[in-house]
JSON list of C-alpha atoms in Angstrom, two decimals:
[
{"chain": "A", "resi": 92, "resn": "MET", "atom": "CA", "xyz": [8.32, -0.36, 0.54]},
{"chain": "A", "resi": 93, "resn": "GLY", "atom": "CA", "xyz": [11.99, 0.41, 0.83]},
{"chain": "A", "resi": 94, "resn": "PHE", "atom": "CA", "xyz": [15.12, -1.51, 1.62]},
{"chain": "A", "resi": 95, "resn": "ILE", "atom": "CA", "xyz": [18.21, -0.23, 3.32]},
{"chain": "A", "resi": 96, "resn": "ILE", "atom": "CA", "xyz": [20.87, -2.82, 4.01]},
{"chain": "A", "resi": 97, "resn": "SER", "atom": "CA", "xyz": [19.93, -3.41, 7.64]},
{"chain": "A", "resi": 98, "resn": "LYS", "atom": "CA", "xyz": [16.42, -1.99, 7.69]},
{"chain": "A", "resi": 99, "resn": "VAL", "atom": "CA", "xyz": [13.08, -2.96, 6.17]},
{"chain": "A", "resi": 100, "resn": "LEU", "atom": "CA", "xyz": [10.25, -0.40, 6.02]},
{"chain": "A", "resi": 101, "resn": "LEU", "atom": "CA", "xyz": [6.76, -1.46, 5.06]},
{"chain": "A", "resi": 102, "resn": "TYR", "atom": "CA", "xyz": [3.55, 0.50, 4.69]},
{"chain": "A", "resi": 103, "resn": "LEU", "atom": "CA", "xyz": [0.01, -0.82, 5.05]},
{"chain": "A", "resi": 104, "resn": "LEU", "atom": "CA", "xyz": [-3.12, 1.16, 4.25]},
{"chain": "A", "resi": 105, "resn": "LEU", "atom": "CA", "xyz": [-5.85, -1.22, 5.34]},
{"chain": "A", "resi": 106, "resn": "PRO", "atom": "CA", "xyz": [-5.13, -4.58, 6.94]},
{"chain": "A", "resi": 107, "resn": "PRO", "atom": "CA", "xyz": [-6.48, -7.09, 4.38]},
{"chain": "A", "resi": 108, "resn": "ALA", "atom": "CA", "xyz": [-5.44, -5.16, 1.27]},
{"chain": "A", "resi": 109, "resn": "GLY", "atom": "CA", "xyz": [-2.08, -4.21, 2.74]},
{"chain": "A", "resi": 110, "resn": "LEU", "atom": "CA", "xyz": [-1.21, -7.78, 3.62]},
{"chain": "A", "resi": 111, "resn": "LEU", "atom": "CA", "xyz": [-2.14, -8.98, 0.15]},
{"chain": "A", "resi": 112, "resn": "LEU", "atom": "CA", "xyz": [0.04, -6.28, -1.38]},
{"chain": "A", "resi": 113, "resn": "LEU", "atom": "CA", "xyz": [2.99, -7.28, 0.80]},
{"chain": "A", "resi": 114, "resn": "MET", "atom": "CA", "xyz": [2.50, -10.96, 0.08]},
{"chain": "A", "resi": 115, "resn": "LEU", "atom": "CA", "xyz": [2.73, -10.14, -3.63]},
{"chain": "A", "resi": 116, "resn": "ALA", "atom": "CA", "xyz": [5.85, -8.07, -2.95]},
{"chain": "A", "resi": 117, "resn": "GLY", "atom": "CA", "xyz": [7.27, -11.07, -1.10]},
{"chain": "A", "resi": 118, "resn": "LEU", "atom": "CA", "xyz": [6.65, -13.31, -4.10]},
{"chain": "A", "resi": 119, "resn": "ILE", "atom": "CA", "xyz": [8.42, -10.81, -6.35]},
{"chain": "A", "resi": 120, "resn": "LEU", "atom": "CA", "xyz": [11.41, -10.76, -3.98]},
{"chain": "A", "resi": 121, "resn": "LEU", "atom": "CA", "xyz": [11.51, -14.56, -4.00]},
{"chain": "A", "resi": 122, "resn": "ARG", "atom": "CA", "xyz": [11.73, -14.44, -7.76]},
{"chain": "A", "resi": 123, "resn": "TRP", "atom": "CA", "xyz": [14.75, -12.12, -7.38]},
{"chain": "A", "resi": 124, "resn": "ARG", "atom": "CA", "xyz": [16.17, -14.69, -4.94]},
{"chain": "A", "resi": 125, "resn": "ARG", "atom": "CA", "xyz": [15.88, -12.41, -1.92]},
{"chain": "A", "resi": 126, "resn": "ASN", "atom": "CA", "xyz": [14.63, -13.58, 1.46]},
{"chain": "A", "resi": 127, "resn": "ALA", "atom": "CA", "xyz": [10.99, -12.52, 1.68]},
{"chain": "A", "resi": 128, "resn": "GLY", "atom": "CA", "xyz": [10.42, -14.15, 5.08]},
{"chain": "A", "resi": 129, "resn": "ARG", "atom": "CA", "xyz": [11.42, -11.05, 7.02]},
{"chain": "A", "resi": 130, "resn": "ILE", "atom": "CA", "xyz": [9.02, -8.96, 4.95]},
{"chain": "A", "resi": 131, "resn": "LEU", "atom": "CA", "xyz": [6.12, -11.36, 5.45]},
{"chain": "A", "resi": 132, "resn": "ILE", "atom": "CA", "xyz": [6.62, -11.64, 9.21]},
{"chain": "A", "resi": 133, "resn": "ALA", "atom": "CA", "xyz": [6.83, -7.82, 9.49]},
{"chain": "A", "resi": 134, "resn": "ALA", "atom": "CA", "xyz": [3.65, -7.54, 7.41]},
{"chain": "A", "resi": 135, "resn": "GLY", "atom": "CA", "xyz": [1.93, -10.08, 9.65]},
{"chain": "A", "resi": 136, "resn": "VAL", "atom": "CA", "xyz": [2.81, -8.17, 12.81]},
{"chain": "A", "resi": 137, "resn": "ALA", "atom": "CA", "xyz": [1.69, -4.82, 11.36]},
{"chain": "A", "resi": 138, "resn": "ASN", "atom": "CA", "xyz": [-1.44, -6.27, 9.79]},
{"chain": "A", "resi": 139, "resn": "CYS", "atom": "CA", "xyz": [-2.53, -7.98, 13.01]},
{"chain": "A", "resi": 140, "resn": "LEU", "atom": "CA", "xyz": [-2.08, -4.84, 15.12]},
{"chain": "A", "resi": 141, "resn": "SER", "atom": "CA", "xyz": [-3.89, -2.67, 12.55]},
{"chain": "A", "resi": 142, "resn": "GLY", "atom": "CA", "xyz": [-6.72, -5.16, 12.20]},
{"chain": "A", "resi": 143, "resn": "SER", "atom": "CA", "xyz": [-7.15, -5.47, 15.95]},
{"chain": "A", "resi": 144, "resn": "LEU", "atom": "CA", "xyz": [-7.33, -1.70, 16.47]},
{"chain": "A", "resi": 145, "resn": "LEU", "atom": "CA", "xyz": [-9.61, -1.27, 13.45]},
{"chain": "A", "resi": 146, "resn": "PHE", "atom": "CA", "xyz": [-11.96, -3.98, 14.74]},
{"chain": "A", "resi": 147, "resn": "CYS", "atom": "CA", "xyz": [-12.18, -2.38, 18.17]},
{"chain": "A", "resi": 148, "resn": "LEU", "atom": "CA", "xyz": [-12.79, 1.18, 16.97]},
{"chain": "A", "resi": 149, "resn": "ALA", "atom": "CA", "xyz": [-14.84, 0.65, 13.81]},
{"chain": "A", "resi": 150, "resn": "GLY", "atom": "CA", "xyz": [-16.32, -2.79, 14.39]},
{"chain": "A", "resi": 151, "resn": "LYS", "atom": "CA", "xyz": [-17.08, -3.01, 18.08]},
{"chain": "A", "resi": 152, "resn": "PHE", "atom": "CA", "xyz": [-17.72, 0.68, 18.84]},
{"chain": "A", "resi": 153, "resn": "LYS", "atom": "CA", "xyz": [-18.91, 1.79, 15.36]},
{"chain": "A", "resi": 154, "resn": "GLN", "atom": "CA", "xyz": [-16.57, 4.78, 15.14]},
{"chain": "A", "resi": 155, "resn": "PRO", "atom": "CA", "xyz": [-16.33, 6.36, 11.67]},
{"chain": "A", "resi": 156, "resn": "LEU", "atom": "CA", "xyz": [-12.69, 5.94, 10.71]},
{"chain": "A", "resi": 157, "resn": "GLY", "atom": "CA", "xyz": [-10.64, 7.05, 7.74]},
{"chain": "A", "resi": 158, "resn": "LYS", "atom": "CA", "xyz": [-7.74, 4.95, 6.54]},
{"chain": "A", "resi": 159, "resn": "LEU", "atom": "CA", "xyz": [-5.23, 3.69, 9.04]},
{"chain": "A", "resi": 160, "resn": "ARG", "atom": "CA", "xyz": [-1.63, 3.97, 7.90]},
{"chain": "A", "resi": 161, "resn": "THR", "atom": "CA", "xyz": [0.72, 1.52, 9.52]},
{"chain": "A", "resi": 162, "resn": "ARG", "atom": "CA", "xyz": [4.50, 1.51, 9.32]},
{"chain": "A", "resi": 163, "resn": "VAL", "atom": "CA", "xyz": [6.70, -1.31, 10.55]},
{"chain": "A", "resi": 164, "resn": "HIS", "atom": "CA", "xyz": [10.45, -1.07, 10.89]},
{"chain": "A", "resi": 165, "resn": "ALA", "atom": "CA", "xyz": [12.39, -4.33, 11.17]},
{"chain": "A", "resi": 166, "resn": "GLU", "atom": "CA", "xyz": [15.86, -3.88, 12.58]},
{"chain": "A", "resi": 167, "resn": "MET", "atom": "CA", "xyz": [18.24, -6.44, 11.14]},
{"chain": "A", "resi": 168, "resn": "VAL", "atom": "CA", "xyz": [21.16, -7.49, 13.36]},
{"chain": "A", "resi": 169, "resn": "ARG", "atom": "CA", "xyz": [23.89, -10.11, 13.23]},
{"chain": "A", "resi": 170, "resn": "ASN", "atom": "CA", "xyz": [24.08, -12.89, 15.81]},
{"chain": "A", "resi": 171, "resn": "ASP", "atom": "CA", "xyz": [27.32, -14.10, 17.42]},
{"chain": "A", "resi": 172, "resn": "LYS", "atom": "CA", "xyz": [28.01, -16.27, 14.34]},
{"chain": "A", "resi": 173, "resn": "GLY", "atom": "CA", "xyz": [27.58, -13.30, 12.01]},
{"chain": "A", "resi": 174, "resn": "ARG", "atom": "CA", "xyz": [24.25, -14.42, 10.58]},
{"chain": "A", "resi": 175, "resn": "MET", "atom": "CA", "xyz": [21.46, -11.92, 9.92]},
{"chain": "A", "resi": 176, "resn": "ARG", "atom": "CA", "xyz": [18.49, -11.98, 12.30]},
{"chain": "A", "resi": 177, "resn": "ILE", "atom": "CA", "xyz": [15.53, -9.74, 13.04]},
{"chain": "A", "resi": 178, "resn": "GLY", "atom": "CA", "xyz": [16.53, -7.81, 16.15]},
{"chain": "A", "resi": 179, "resn": "ARG", "atom": "CA", "xyz": [13.23, -6.04, 16.76]},
{"chain": "A", "resi": 180, "resn": "PHE", "atom": "CA", "xyz": [10.12, -4.59, 15.16]},
{"chain": "A", "resi": 181, "resn": "ASP", "atom": "CA", "xyz": [8.81, -1.08, 15.70]},
{"chain": "A", "resi": 182, "resn": "VAL", "atom": "CA", "xyz": [5.23, -0.50, 14.53]},
{"chain": "A", "resi": 183, "resn": "THR", "atom": "CA", "xyz": [3.56, 2.91, 14.23]},
{"chain": "A", "resi": 184, "resn": "ILE", "atom": "CA", "xyz": [-0.15, 3.13, 13.47]},
{"chain": "A", "resi": 185, "resn": "HIS", "atom": "CA", "xyz": [-1.35, 6.51, 12.18]},
{"chain": "A", "resi": 186, "resn": "LEU", "atom": "CA", "xyz": [-5.02, 7.31, 12.72]},
{"chain": "A", "resi": 187, "resn": "ALA", "atom": "CA", "xyz": [-6.77, 9.55, 10.18]},
{"chain": "A", "resi": 188, "resn": "GLU", "atom": "CA", "xyz": [-8.67, 11.33, 13.00]},
{"chain": "A", "resi": 189, "resn": "ASP", "atom": "CA", "xyz": [-7.80, 13.19, 16.17]},
{"chain": "A", "resi": 190, "resn": "ALA", "atom": "CA", "xyz": [-7.99, 10.71, 19.03]},
{"chain": "A", "resi": 191, "resn": "SER", "atom": "CA", "xyz": [-10.06, 13.20, 21.05]},
{"chain": "A", "resi": 192, "resn": "THR", "atom": "CA", "xyz": [-12.92, 12.90, 18.54]},
{"chain": "A", "resi": 193, "resn": "LEU", "atom": "CA", "xyz": [-13.19, 9.12, 18.89]},
{"chain": "A", "resi": 194, "resn": "GLN", "atom": "CA", "xyz": [-15.36, 7.53, 21.55]},
{"chain": "A", "resi": 195, "resn": "HIS", "atom": "CA", "xyz": [-13.93, 4.57, 23.50]},
{"chain": "A", "resi": 196, "resn": "VAL", "atom": "CA", "xyz": [-10.44, 5.21, 22.07]},
{"chain": "A", "resi": 197, "resn": "ASP", "atom": "CA", "xyz": [-8.83, 4.77, 25.51]},
{"chain": "A", "resi": 198, "resn": "ARG", "atom": "CA", "xyz": [-10.51, 1.41, 25.98]},
{"chain": "A", "resi": 199, "resn": "CYS", "atom": "CA", "xyz": [-9.43, 0.21, 22.53]},
{"chain": "A", "resi": 200, "resn": "LEU", "atom": "CA", "xyz": [-5.84, 1.40, 23.00]},
{"chain": "A", "resi": 201, "resn": "ALA", "atom": "CA", "xyz": [-5.66, -0.39, 26.35]},
{"chain": "A", "resi": 202, "resn": "GLN", "atom": "CA", "xyz": [-6.57, -3.77, 24.90]},
{"chain": "A", "resi": 203, "resn": "PHE", "atom": "CA", "xyz": [-6.02, -4.02, 21.13]},
{"chain": "A", "resi": 204, "resn": "GLU", "atom": "CA", "xyz": [-2.54, -5.57, 21.48]},
{"chain": "A", "resi": 205, "resn": "ASP", "atom": "CA", "xyz": [-3.88, -8.37, 23.66]},
{"chain": "A", "resi": 206, "resn": "PHE", "atom": "CA", "xyz": [-6.08, -9.60, 20.81]},
{"chain": "A", "resi": 207, "resn": "CYS", "atom": "CA", "xyz": [-3.31, -9.62, 18.22]},
{"chain": "A", "resi": 208, "resn": "ILE", "atom": "CA", "xyz": [-2.32, -13.27, 17.87]},
{"chain": "A", "resi": 209, "resn": "VAL", "atom": "CA", "xyz": [0.67, -12.70, 15.58]},
{"chain": "A", "resi": 210, "resn": "THR", "atom": "CA", "xyz": [2.31, -9.91, 17.56]},
{"chain": "A", "resi": 211, "resn": "GLU", "atom": "CA", "xyz": [1.91, -11.64, 20.90]},
{"chain": "A", "resi": 212, "resn": "SER", "atom": "CA", "xyz": [3.39, -14.84, 19.43]},
{"chain": "A", "resi": 213, "resn": "VAL", "atom": "CA", "xyz": [6.33, -13.04, 17.80]},
{"chain": "A", "resi": 214, "resn": "ARG", "atom": "CA", "xyz": [7.06, -11.14, 21.03]},
{"chain": "A", "resi": 215, "resn": "ARG", "atom": "CA", "xyz": [8.16, -14.37, 22.65]},
{"chain": "A", "resi": 216, "resn": "GLY", "atom": "CA", "xyz": [11.35, -14.15, 20.58]},
{"chain": "A", "resi": 217, "resn": "ILE", "atom": "CA", "xyz": [11.55, -10.67, 19.01]},
{"chain": "A", "resi": 218, "resn": "PRO", "atom": "CA", "xyz": [10.85, -7.40, 20.83]},
{"chain": "A", "resi": 219, "resn": "VAL", "atom": "CA", "xyz": [7.98, -5.43, 19.27]},
{"chain": "A", "resi": 220, "resn": "GLY", "atom": "CA", "xyz": [7.45, -1.75, 20.03]},
{"chain": "A", "resi": 221, "resn": "VAL", "atom": "CA", "xyz": [4.06, -0.24, 19.22]},
{"chain": "A", "resi": 222, "resn": "ARG", "atom": "CA", "xyz": [2.97, 3.41, 18.89]},
{"chain": "A", "resi": 223, "resn": "VAL", "atom": "CA", "xyz": [-0.33, 4.94, 17.82]},
{"chain": "A", "resi": 224, "resn": "VAL", "atom": "CA", "xyz": [-0.47, 8.56, 16.68]},
{"chain": "A", "resi": 225, "resn": "ASP", "atom": "CA", "xyz": [-3.53, 10.58, 15.72]},
{"chain": "A", "resi": 226, "resn": "ALA", "atom": "CA", "xyz": [-4.09, 12.80, 12.69]},
{"chain": "A", "resi": 227, "resn": "ALA", "atom": "CA", "xyz": [-2.29, 15.70, 14.38]},
{"chain": "A", "resi": 228, "resn": "GLY", "atom": "CA", "xyz": [0.77, 13.50, 14.92]},
{"chain": "A", "resi": 229, "resn": "LYS", "atom": "CA", "xyz": [0.15, 13.42, 18.67]},
{"chain": "A", "resi": 230, "resn": "PRO", "atom": "CA", "xyz": [1.20, 10.12, 20.27]},
{"chain": "A", "resi": 231, "resn": "VAL", "atom": "CA", "xyz": [-1.81, 8.50, 21.95]},
{"chain": "A", "resi": 232, "resn": "PHE", "atom": "CA", "xyz": [-0.31, 5.09, 22.81]},
{"chain": "A", "resi": 233, "resn": "ALA", "atom": "CA", "xyz": [3.14, 3.55, 23.27]},
{"chain": "A", "resi": 234, "resn": "ALA", "atom": "CA", "xyz": [4.20, 0.10, 24.42]}
]
């Protein structure tokens, strides 16, 4: 997890464990009197998307998957009063396999966002870009 003045980068390995790790990081930041809300909402968006794709591929279609690696970038902007706000999220999910080796990957990529409660709720106020890349780094999905 890294901080740059206007950017927040978070990494998740597996959805449940990753979210727990980021929640703990958020508690540590609160102790340092930093605003952990932006970290927790970014973690929620990334976790929900990862979990939805993982459920579709590994749960519903029983595909053998390695670890997903998910990165979320929160762009911090200032509003017209000069106050910091989240301007947008960009999420990239990295598959451990080549997409061509996975059955039903097209079907999962076409619908996994629709089942993500957090991301679809956040999108009503904050733009969220989503990309999925396979083990070779080849983009297989973008929205």
